[in-house]
Tab-separated table of C-alpha atoms in Angstrom:
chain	number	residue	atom	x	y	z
C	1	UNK	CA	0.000	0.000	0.000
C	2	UNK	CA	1.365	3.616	-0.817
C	3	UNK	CA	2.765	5.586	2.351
C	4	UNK	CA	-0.416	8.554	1.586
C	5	UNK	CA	-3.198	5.277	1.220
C	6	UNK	CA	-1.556	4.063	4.887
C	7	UNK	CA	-1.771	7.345	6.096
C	8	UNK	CA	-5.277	7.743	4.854
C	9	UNK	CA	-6.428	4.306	6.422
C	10	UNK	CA	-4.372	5.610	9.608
C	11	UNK	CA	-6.420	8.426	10.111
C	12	UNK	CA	-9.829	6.798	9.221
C	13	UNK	CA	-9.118	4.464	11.655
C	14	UNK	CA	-8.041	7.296	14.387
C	15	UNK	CA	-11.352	9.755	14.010
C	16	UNK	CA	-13.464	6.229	14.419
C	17	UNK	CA	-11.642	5.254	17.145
C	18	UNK	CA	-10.168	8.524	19.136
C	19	UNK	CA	-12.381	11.206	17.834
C	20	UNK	CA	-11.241	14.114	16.073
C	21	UNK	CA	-8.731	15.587	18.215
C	22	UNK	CA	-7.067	12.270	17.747
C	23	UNK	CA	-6.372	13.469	13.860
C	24	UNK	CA	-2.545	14.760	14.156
C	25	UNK	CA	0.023	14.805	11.421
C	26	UNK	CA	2.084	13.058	14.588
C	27	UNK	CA	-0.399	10.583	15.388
C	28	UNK	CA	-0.956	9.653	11.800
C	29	UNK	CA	2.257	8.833	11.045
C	30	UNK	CA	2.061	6.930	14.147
C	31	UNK	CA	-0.964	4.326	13.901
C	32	UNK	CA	0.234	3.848	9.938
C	33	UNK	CA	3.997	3.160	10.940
C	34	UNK	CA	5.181	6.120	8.925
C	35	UNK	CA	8.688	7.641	9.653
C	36	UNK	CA	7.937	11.278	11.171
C	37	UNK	CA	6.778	14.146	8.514
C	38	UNK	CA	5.109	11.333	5.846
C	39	UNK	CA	1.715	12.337	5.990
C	40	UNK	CA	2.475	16.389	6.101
C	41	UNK	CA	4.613	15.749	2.939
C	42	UNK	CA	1.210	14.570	1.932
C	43	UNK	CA	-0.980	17.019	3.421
C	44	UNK	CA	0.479	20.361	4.827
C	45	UNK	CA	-2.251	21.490	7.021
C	46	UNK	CA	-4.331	20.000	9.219
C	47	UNK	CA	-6.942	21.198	6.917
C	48	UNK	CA	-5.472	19.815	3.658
C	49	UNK	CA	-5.714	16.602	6.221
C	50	UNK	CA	-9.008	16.624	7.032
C	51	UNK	CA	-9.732	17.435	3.617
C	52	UNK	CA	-7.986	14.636	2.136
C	53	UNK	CA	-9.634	11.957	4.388
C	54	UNK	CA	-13.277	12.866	4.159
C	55	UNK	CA	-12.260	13.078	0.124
C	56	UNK	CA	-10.605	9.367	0.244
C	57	UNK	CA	-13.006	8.197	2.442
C	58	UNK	CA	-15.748	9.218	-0.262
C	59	UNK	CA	-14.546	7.983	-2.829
C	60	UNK	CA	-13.531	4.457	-1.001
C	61	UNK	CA	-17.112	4.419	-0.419
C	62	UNK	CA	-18.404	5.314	-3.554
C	63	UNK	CA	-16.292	1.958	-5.051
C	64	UNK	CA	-17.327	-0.149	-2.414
C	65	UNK	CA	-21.019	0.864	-3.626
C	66	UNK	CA	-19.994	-0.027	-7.199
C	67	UNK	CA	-22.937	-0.266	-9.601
C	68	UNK	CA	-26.270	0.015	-8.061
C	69	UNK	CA	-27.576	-3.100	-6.643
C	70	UNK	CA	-30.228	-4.524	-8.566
C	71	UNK	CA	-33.620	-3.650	-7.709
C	72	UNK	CA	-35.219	-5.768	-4.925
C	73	UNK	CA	-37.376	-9.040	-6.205
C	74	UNK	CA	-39.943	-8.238	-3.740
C	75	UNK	CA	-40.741	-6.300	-0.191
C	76	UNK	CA	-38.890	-9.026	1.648
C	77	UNK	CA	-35.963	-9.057	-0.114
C	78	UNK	CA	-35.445	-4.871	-0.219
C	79	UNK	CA	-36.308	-5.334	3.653
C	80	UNK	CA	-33.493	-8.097	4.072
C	81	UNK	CA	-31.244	-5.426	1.865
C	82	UNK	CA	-31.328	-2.280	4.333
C	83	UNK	CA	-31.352	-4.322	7.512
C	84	UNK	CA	-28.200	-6.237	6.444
C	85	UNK	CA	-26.765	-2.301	5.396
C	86	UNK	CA	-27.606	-1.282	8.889
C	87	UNK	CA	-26.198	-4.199	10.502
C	88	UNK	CA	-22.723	-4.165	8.090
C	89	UNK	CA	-22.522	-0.561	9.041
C	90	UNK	CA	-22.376	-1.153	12.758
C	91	UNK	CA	-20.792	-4.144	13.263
C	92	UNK	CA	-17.874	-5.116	10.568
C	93	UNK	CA	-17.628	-1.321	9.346
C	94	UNK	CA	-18.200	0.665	12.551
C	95	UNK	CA	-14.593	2.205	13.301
C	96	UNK	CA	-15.336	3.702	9.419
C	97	UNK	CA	-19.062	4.495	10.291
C	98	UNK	CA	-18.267	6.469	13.466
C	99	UNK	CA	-15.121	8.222	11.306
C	100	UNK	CA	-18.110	9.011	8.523
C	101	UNK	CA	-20.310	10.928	11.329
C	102	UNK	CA	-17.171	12.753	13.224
C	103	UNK	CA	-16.729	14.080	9.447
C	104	UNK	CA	-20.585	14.455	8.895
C	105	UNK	CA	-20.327	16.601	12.316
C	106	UNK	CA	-17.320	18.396	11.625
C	107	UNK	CA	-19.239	19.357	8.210
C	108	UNK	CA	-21.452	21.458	9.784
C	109	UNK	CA	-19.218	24.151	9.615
C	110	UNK	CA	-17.160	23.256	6.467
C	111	UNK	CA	-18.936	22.999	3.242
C	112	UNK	CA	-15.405	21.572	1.996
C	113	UNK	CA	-15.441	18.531	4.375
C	114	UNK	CA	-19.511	18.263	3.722
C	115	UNK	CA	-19.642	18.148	0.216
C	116	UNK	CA	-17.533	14.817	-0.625
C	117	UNK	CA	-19.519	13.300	1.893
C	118	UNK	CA	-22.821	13.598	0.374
C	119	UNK	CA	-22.431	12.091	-2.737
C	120	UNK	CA	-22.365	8.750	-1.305
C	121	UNK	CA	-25.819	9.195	0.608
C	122	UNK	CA	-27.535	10.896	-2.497
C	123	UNK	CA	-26.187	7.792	-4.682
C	124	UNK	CA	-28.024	5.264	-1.702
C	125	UNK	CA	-30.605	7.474	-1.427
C	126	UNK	CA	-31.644	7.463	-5.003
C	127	UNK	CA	-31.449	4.056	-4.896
C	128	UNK	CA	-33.959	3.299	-2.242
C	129	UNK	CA	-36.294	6.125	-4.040
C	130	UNK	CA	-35.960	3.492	-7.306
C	131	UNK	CA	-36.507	0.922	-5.506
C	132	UNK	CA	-39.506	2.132	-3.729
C	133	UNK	CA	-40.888	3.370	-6.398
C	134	UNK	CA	-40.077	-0.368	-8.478
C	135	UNK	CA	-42.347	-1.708	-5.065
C	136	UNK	CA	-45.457	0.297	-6.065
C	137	UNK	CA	-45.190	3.332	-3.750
C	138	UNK	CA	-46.992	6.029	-4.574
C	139	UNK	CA	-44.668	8.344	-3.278
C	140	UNK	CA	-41.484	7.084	-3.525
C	141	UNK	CA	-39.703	10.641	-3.041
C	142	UNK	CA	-41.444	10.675	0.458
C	143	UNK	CA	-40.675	6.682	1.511
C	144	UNK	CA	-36.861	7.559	0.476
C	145	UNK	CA	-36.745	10.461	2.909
C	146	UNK	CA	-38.437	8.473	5.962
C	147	UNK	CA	-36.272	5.229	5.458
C	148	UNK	CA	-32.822	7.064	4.770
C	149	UNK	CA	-33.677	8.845	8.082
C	150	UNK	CA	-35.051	5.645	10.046
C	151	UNK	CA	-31.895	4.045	8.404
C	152	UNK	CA	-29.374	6.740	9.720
C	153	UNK	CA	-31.393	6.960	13.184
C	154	UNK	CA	-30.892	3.052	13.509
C	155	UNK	CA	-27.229	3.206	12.500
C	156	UNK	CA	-26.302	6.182	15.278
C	157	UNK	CA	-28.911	4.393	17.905
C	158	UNK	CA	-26.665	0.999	17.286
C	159	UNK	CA	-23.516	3.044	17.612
C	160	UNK	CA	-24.077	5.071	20.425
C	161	UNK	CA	-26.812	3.652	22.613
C	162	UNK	CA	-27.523	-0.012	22.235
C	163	UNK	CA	-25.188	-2.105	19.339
C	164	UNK	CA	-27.866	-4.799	19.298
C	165	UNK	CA	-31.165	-2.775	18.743
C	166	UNK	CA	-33.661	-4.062	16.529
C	167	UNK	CA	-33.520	-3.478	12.875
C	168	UNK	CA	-36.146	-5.980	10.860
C	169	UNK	CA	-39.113	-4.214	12.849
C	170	UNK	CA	-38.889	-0.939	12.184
C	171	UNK	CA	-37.441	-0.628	8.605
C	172	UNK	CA	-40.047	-3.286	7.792
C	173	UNK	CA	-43.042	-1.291	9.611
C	174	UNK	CA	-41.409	1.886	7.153
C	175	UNK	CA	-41.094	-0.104	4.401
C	176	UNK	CA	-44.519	-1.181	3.910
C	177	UNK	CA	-46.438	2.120	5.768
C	178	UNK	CA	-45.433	3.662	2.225
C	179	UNK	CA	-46.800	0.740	-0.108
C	180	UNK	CA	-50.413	0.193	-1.201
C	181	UNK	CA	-51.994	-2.766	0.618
């Protein structure tokens, strides 16, 4: 792996982990085994840092994403789809989940560290609008905006209050409150 990907992974894994005051040049170097000074030849500012990471980090998730998944077969199967999200997000991709919302947090002030960040939840979001819509909802626009939120309350709930809250009940009680009966 190149010295600025290990420094990248470095400080994903610090803001998941230590916060955001954890993010030094220093400490970089540091977690990624980096002589001293390799990640400020990368990034000369704590800002360029921060700015670098949340753009890595977006586009890292933007590949993972690939193509759009198919659209679900049926209810059960789009149901199975967001609950297994939820569940990767908070369990095998947590330390990168909790660096997503220190950097979704530190956004609210920086339109530069915001930005990048977005484009992966407009590309999910758009796909749970197609697939609602692909269901029979008759407002698809609407059932995007309550399960992206119910999905992003779950996934901070999990993280921060109780890692083994349920998921199938709720996004399945969302799910089908926006379909025709």
């Amino acid at each position: 792996m190149a010295i600025r990907e290990r420094a990248l992974e470095a400080a994903v894994e610090l803001l998941g982990t230590q916060g955001l005051r954890a993010l030094t040049h220093a400490r970089v170097d540091e977690a990624a085994g980096l002589p001293k000074g390799s990640t400020s030849n990368y990034f000369r500012t704590r800002s360029a840092l921060l700015t670098g990471v949340v753009e890595w980090l977006a586009e890292q998730d933007l590949a993972e994403l690939g193509a759009p998944p198919g659209l679900p077969a049926d209810v059960d199967a789009f149901v199975a789809m967001l609950v297994h999200a939820v569940e990767d997000l908070t369990s095998a991709s947590r330390t990168r989940t909790i660096a997503r919302y220190v950097l979704f947090l530190e956004g609210t002030h920086d339109a530069d560290v915001r930005q990048p960040l977005l484009a992966g939840r407009v590309f999910f979001r758009t796909f749970v609008e197609n697939a609602m819509a692909a269901l029979g909802a008759p407002d698809p626009v609407n059932a995007a905006t309550a399960l992206t939120a119910v999905g992003e309350g779950l996934t901070i709930h999990r993280i921060a209050v109780d890692p083994d809250a349920e998921l199938f009940a709720p996004i399945d009680a969302v799910v089908r409150a926006f379909l025709p009966e």
